[in-house]
CSV table of C-alpha atoms in Angstrom, one decimal:
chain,number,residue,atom,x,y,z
A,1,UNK,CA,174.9,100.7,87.7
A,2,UNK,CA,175.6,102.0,84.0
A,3,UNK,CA,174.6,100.9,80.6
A,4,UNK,CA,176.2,102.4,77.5
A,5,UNK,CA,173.8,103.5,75.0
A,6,UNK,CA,174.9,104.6,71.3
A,7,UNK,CA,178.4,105.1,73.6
A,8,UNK,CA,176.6,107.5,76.2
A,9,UNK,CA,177.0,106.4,80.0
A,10,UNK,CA,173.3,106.2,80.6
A,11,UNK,CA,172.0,104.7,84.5
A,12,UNK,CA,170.2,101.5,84.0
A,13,UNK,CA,166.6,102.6,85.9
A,14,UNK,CA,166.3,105.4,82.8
A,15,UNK,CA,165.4,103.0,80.2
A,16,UNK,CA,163.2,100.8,82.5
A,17,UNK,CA,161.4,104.2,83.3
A,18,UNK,CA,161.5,104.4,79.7
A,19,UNK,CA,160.0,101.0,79.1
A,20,UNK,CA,157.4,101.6,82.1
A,21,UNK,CA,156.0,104.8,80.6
A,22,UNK,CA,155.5,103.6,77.4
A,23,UNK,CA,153.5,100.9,78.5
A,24,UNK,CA,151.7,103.0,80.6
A,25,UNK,CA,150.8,105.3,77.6
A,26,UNK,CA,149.8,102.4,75.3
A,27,UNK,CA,147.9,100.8,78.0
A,28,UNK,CA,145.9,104.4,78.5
A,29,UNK,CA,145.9,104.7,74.3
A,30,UNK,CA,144.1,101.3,74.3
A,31,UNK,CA,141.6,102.8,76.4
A,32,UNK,CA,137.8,103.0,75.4
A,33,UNK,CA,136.6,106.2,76.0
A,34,UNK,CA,133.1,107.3,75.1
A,35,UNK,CA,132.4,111.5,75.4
A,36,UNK,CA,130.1,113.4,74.0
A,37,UNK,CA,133.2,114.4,71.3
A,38,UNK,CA,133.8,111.3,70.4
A,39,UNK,CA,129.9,110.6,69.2
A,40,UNK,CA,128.6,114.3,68.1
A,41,UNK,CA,127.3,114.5,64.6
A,42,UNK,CA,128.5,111.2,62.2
A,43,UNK,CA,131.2,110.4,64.6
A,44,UNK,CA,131.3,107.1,66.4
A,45,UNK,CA,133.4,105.0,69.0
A,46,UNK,CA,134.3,101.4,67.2
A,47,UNK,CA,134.3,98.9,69.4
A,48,UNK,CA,136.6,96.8,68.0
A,49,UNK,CA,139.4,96.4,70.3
A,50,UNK,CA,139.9,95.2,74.5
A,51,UNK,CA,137.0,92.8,74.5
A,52,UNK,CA,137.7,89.7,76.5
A,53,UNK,CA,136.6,86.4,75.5
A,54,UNK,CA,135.3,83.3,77.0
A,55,UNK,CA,133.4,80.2,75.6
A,56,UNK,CA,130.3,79.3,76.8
A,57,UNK,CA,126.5,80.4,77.8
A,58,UNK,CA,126.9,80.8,81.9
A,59,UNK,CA,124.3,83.4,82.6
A,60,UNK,CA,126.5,84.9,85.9
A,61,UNK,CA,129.3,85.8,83.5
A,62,UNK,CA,127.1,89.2,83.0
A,63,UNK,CA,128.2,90.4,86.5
A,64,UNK,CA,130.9,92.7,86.7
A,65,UNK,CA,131.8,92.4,89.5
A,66,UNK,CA,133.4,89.0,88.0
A,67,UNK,CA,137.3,88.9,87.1
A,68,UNK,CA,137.6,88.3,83.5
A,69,UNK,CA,141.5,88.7,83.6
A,70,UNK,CA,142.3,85.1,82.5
A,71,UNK,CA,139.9,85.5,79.0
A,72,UNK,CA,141.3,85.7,76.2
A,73,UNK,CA,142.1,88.9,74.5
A,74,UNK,CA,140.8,88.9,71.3
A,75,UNK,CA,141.9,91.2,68.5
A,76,UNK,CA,138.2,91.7,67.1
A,77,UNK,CA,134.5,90.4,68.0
A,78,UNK,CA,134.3,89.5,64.8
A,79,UNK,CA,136.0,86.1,63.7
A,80,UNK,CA,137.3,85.5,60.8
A,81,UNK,CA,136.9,81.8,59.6
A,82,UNK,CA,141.0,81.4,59.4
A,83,UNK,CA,141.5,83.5,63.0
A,84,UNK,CA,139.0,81.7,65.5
A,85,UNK,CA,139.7,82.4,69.0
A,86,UNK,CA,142.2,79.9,70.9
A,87,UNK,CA,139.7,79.0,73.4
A,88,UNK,CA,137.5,77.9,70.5
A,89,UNK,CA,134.1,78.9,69.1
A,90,UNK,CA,131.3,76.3,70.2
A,91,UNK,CA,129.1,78.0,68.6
A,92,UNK,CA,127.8,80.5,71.9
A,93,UNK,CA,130.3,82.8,73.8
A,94,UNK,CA,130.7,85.7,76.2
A,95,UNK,CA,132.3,89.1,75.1
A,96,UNK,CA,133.2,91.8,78.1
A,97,UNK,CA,134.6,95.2,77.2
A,98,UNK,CA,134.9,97.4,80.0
A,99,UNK,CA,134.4,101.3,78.7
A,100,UNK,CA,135.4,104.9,80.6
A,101,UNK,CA,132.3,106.7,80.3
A,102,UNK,CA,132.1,111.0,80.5
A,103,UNK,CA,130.4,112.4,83.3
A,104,UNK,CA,128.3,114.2,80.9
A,105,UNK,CA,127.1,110.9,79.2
A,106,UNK,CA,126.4,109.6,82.6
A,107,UNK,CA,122.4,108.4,82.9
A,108,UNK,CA,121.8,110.0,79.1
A,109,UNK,CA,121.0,107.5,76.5
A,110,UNK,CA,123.5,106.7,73.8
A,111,UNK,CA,122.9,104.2,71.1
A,112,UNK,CA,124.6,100.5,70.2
A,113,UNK,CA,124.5,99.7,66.6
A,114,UNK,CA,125.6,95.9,66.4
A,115,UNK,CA,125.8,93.8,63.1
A,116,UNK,CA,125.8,90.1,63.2
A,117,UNK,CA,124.7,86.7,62.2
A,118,UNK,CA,123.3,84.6,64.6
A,119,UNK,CA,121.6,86.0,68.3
A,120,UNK,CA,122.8,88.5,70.9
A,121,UNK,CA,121.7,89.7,74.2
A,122,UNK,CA,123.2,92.9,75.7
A,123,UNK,CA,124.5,93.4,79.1
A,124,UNK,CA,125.5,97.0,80.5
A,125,UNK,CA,126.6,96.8,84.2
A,126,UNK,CA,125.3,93.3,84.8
A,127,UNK,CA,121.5,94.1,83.4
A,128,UNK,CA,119.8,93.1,80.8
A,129,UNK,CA,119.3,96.1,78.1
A,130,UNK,CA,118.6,94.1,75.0
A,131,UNK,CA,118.2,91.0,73.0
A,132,UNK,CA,118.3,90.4,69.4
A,133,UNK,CA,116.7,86.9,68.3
A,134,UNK,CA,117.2,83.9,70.7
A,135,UNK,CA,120.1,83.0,72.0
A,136,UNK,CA,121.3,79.3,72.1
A,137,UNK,CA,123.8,76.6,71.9
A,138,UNK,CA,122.8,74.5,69.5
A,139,UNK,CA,120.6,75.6,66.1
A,140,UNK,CA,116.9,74.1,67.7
A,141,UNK,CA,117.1,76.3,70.7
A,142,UNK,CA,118.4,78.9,68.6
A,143,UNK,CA,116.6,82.4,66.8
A,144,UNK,CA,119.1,84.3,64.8
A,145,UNK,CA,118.3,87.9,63.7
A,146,UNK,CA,120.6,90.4,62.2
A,147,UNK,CA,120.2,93.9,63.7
A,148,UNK,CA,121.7,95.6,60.8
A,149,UNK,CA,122.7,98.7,62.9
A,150,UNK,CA,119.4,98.9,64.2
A,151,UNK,CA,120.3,101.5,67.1
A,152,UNK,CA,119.4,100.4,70.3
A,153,UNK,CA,119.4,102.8,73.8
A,154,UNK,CA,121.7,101.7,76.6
A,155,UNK,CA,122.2,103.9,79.9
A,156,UNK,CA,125.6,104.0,81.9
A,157,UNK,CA,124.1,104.7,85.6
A,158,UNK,CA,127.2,106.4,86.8
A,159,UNK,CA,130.4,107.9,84.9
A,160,UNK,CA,133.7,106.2,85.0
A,161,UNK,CA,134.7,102.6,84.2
A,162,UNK,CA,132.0,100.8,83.1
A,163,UNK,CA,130.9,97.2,81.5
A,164,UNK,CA,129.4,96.2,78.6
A,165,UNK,CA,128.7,92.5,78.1
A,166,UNK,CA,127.4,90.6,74.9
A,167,UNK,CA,126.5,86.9,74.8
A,168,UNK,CA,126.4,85.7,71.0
A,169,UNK,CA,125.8,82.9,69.7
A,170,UNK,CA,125.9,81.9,65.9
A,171,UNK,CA,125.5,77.3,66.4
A,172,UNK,CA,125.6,76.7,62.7
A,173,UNK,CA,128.9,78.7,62.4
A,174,UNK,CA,130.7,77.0,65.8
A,175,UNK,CA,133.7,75.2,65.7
A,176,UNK,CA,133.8,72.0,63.4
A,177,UNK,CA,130.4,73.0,62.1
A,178,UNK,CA,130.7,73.1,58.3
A,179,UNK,CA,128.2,73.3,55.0
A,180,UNK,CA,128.7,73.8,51.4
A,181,UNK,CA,127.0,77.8,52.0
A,182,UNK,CA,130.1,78.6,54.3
A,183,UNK,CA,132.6,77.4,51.6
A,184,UNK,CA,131.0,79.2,48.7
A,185,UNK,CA,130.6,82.9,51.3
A,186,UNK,CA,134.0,82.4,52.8
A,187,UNK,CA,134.6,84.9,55.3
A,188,UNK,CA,131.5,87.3,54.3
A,189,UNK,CA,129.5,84.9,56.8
A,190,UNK,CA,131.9,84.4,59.6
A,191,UNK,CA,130.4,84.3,63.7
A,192,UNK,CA,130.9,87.7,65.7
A,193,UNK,CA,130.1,91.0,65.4
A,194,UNK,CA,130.7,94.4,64.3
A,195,UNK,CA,129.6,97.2,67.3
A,196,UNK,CA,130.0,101.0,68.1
A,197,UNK,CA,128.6,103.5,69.9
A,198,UNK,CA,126.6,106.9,68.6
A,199,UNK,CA,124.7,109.6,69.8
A,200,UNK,CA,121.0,108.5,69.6
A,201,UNK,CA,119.2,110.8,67.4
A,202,UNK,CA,121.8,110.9,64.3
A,203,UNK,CA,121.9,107.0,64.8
A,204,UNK,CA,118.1,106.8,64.1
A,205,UNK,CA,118.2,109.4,61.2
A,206,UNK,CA,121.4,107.5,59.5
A,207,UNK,CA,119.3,104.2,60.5
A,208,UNK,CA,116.4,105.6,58.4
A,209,UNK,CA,118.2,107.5,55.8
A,210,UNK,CA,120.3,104.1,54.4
A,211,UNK,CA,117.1,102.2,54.5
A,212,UNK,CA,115.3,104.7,52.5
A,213,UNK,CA,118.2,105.1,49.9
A,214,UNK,CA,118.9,101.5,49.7
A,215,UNK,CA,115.4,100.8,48.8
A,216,UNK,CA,114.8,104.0,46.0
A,217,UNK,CA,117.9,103.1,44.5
A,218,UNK,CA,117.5,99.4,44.4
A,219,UNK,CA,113.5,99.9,43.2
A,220,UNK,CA,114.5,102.1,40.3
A,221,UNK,CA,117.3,100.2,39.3
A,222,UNK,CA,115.1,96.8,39.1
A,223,UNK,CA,112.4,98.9,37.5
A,224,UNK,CA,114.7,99.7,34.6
A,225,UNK,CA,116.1,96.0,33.8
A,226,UNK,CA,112.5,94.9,34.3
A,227,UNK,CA,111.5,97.4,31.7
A,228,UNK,CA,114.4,96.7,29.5
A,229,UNK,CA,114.0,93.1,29.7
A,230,UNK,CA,110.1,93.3,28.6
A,231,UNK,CA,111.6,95.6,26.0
A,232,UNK,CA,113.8,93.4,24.5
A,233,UNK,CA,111.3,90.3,25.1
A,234,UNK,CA,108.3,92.2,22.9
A,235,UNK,CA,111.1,93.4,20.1
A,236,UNK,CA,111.8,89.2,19.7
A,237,UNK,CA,108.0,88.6,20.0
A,238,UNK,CA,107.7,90.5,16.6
A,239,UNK,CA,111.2,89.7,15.1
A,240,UNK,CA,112.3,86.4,16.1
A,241,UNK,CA,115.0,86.6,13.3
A,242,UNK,CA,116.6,88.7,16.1
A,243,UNK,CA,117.6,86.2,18.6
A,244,UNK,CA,119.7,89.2,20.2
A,245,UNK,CA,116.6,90.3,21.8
A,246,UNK,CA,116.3,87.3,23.7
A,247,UNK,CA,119.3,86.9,24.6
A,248,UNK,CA,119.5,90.3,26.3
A,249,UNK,CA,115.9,89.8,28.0
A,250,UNK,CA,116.7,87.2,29.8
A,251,UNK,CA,120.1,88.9,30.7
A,252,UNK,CA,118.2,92.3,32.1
A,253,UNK,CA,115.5,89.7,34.0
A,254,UNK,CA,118.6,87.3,36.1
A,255,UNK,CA,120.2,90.9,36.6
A,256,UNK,CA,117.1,92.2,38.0
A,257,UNK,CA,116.3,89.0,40.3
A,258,UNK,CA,120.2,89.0,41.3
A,259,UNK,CA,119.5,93.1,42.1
A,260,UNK,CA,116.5,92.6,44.2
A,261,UNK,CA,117.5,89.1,45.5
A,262,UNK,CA,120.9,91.3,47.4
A,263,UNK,CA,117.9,94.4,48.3
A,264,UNK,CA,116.3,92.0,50.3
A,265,UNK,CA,119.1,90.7,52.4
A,266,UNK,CA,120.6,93.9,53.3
A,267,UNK,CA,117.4,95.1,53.8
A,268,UNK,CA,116.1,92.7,56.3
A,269,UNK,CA,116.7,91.2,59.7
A,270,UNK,CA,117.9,87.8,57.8
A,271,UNK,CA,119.6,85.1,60.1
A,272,UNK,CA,122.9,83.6,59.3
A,273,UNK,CA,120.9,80.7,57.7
A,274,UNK,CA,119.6,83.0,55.1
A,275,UNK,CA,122.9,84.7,54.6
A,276,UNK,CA,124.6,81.5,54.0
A,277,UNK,CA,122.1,80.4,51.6
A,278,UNK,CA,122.2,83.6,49.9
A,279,UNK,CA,126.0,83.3,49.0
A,280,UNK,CA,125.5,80.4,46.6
A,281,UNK,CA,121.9,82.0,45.3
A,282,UNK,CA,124.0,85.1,44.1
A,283,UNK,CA,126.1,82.9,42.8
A,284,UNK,CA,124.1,81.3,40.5
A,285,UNK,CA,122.2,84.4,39.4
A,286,UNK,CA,125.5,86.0,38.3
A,287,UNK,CA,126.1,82.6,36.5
A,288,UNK,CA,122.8,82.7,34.8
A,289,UNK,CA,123.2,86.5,34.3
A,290,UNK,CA,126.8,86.1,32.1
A,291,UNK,CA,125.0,83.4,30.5
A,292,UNK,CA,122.6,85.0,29.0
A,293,UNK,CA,124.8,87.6,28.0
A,294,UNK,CA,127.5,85.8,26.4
A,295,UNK,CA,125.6,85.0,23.7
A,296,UNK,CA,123.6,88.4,23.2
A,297,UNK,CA,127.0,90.1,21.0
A,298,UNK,CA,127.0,86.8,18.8
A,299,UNK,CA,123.4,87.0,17.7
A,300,UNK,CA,123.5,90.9,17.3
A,301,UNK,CA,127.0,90.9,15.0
A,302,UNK,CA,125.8,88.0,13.2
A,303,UNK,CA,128.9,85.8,14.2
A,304,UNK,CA,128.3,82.1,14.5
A,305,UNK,CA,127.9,80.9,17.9
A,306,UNK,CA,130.4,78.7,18.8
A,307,UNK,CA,129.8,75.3,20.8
């Protein structure tokens, strides 16, 4: 049997070979494969994609030897609040990605970064490896804690195919769960997480490195509104015909408190409780920052303030 293609007399089994081997190919594309390529240096393997989903806290669901083939596929870990899964988000869940790991790698240590809100545990093979806070289904029996890339050692026994399980729960962010926080942060605060794989010693130095930076940067930068908005406070101390002075102190001491106020929550383990809160907290800082400032160019140019 014939099918005409672009007027060519082509047998029908061509283009179902066709069909096959591209399937095949983006099947194998789709593939997770961690080598020691893939994580040398700065490199890293996103796991972002092939993770199968299912609702729930059922402790067995760690075994591989389990068939996961009716969860659902999501396209990310990480939920957006407008894309939750179709199975729904109670507020705990089970994630299984199944991995091709290099003989080389085989029995050597390589390190998970995750970032979340809310609790983790991590499964590789069926065993525990890891836990990050407390996880549970509703917020009492719950501990959130945000690794913040904090890289963790896993060991894959044996090369080939291999599973890596993640039970997460974020209660306070589960399905008809809703607070004024969550409206003001939008998607910044959203359940899921963010993970990938690197090799263990530049994970640790990059781990320590962005801590370091983050903090010199952020401690010289509130140093110098701090010191401009004492400045500015003593110069309207002796001249309080310059209201300009004031104005810009207390601009350069809500910009400092905003500054260090963000330093702190990047900085630490902070749950998604704190990161909620912090979304309308920065909020307001900004609000009292602009404030301040919107009258500071009246009172220095001498224009009249308006109402």
């Amino acid at each position: 049997m014939v099918r005409f293609f672009c007027g060519i007399r082509v047998p029908v089994r061509i283009p179902l070979l066709l069909c096959v081997l591209f399937l095949t190919g983006t099947a194998a594309h789709a593939q997770v494969a961690v080598t020691p390529d893939a994580i040398a240096g700065e490199r890293r393997v996103d796991l972002a994609e092939g993770w199968r989903y299912r609702p729930g806290a059922d402790p067995a669901w760690a075994d591989p030897a389990l068939d996961d083939s009716s969860w659902e596929a999501v396209e990310s870990p990480r939920f957006a609040n407008w894309r939750r899964p179709a199975t729904g988000f109670p507020g705990v869940g089970w994630f299984r990605l199944r991995v091709t790991v290099d003989p080389a790698l085989a029995g050597r240590p390589v390190a998970l970064s995750l970032h979340h809100y809310g609790a983790s545990e991590v499964y590789v093979d069926g065993r525990l490896v890891n836990a990050f806070g407390r996880v549970g289904a509703t917020p009492g029996e719950e501990e959130t804690f945000n690794p913040q890339g904090l890289p963790v050692a896993i060991v894959f026994d044996a090369p080939g195919e291999r599973l890596l399980a993640i039970r997460y729960s974020c209660a306070r962010a589960g399905d008809g769960v809703f607070d004024l926080g969550r409206f003001v942060t939008a998607d910044r605060t959203s359940p899921g997480f963010f993970a990938a794989l690197r090799d263990p010693a530049a994970a640790s130095l990059r781990y320590s490195r962005a801590l370091q930076t983050t903090a010199v940067f952020s401690m010289v930068f509130v140093g110098l509104l701090l010191a401009f908005g004492l400045l500015h406070l003593l110069l309207f101390a002796f001249y309080p015909s310059q209201r300009a002075n004031l104005f810009y102190s207390f601009f350069a001491f809500s910009f400092a408190v905003n500054a260090f106020s963000g330093y702190l929550l990047n900085a630490s383990h902070a749950g998604y409780e704190i990161a909620v809160c912090g979304g309308p907290r920065h909020l307001a800082a900004l609000f009292a920052m602009f404030l301040c400032f919107l009258p500071f160019p009246y009172a220095a140019f001498a224009f009249v303030l308006p109402r």
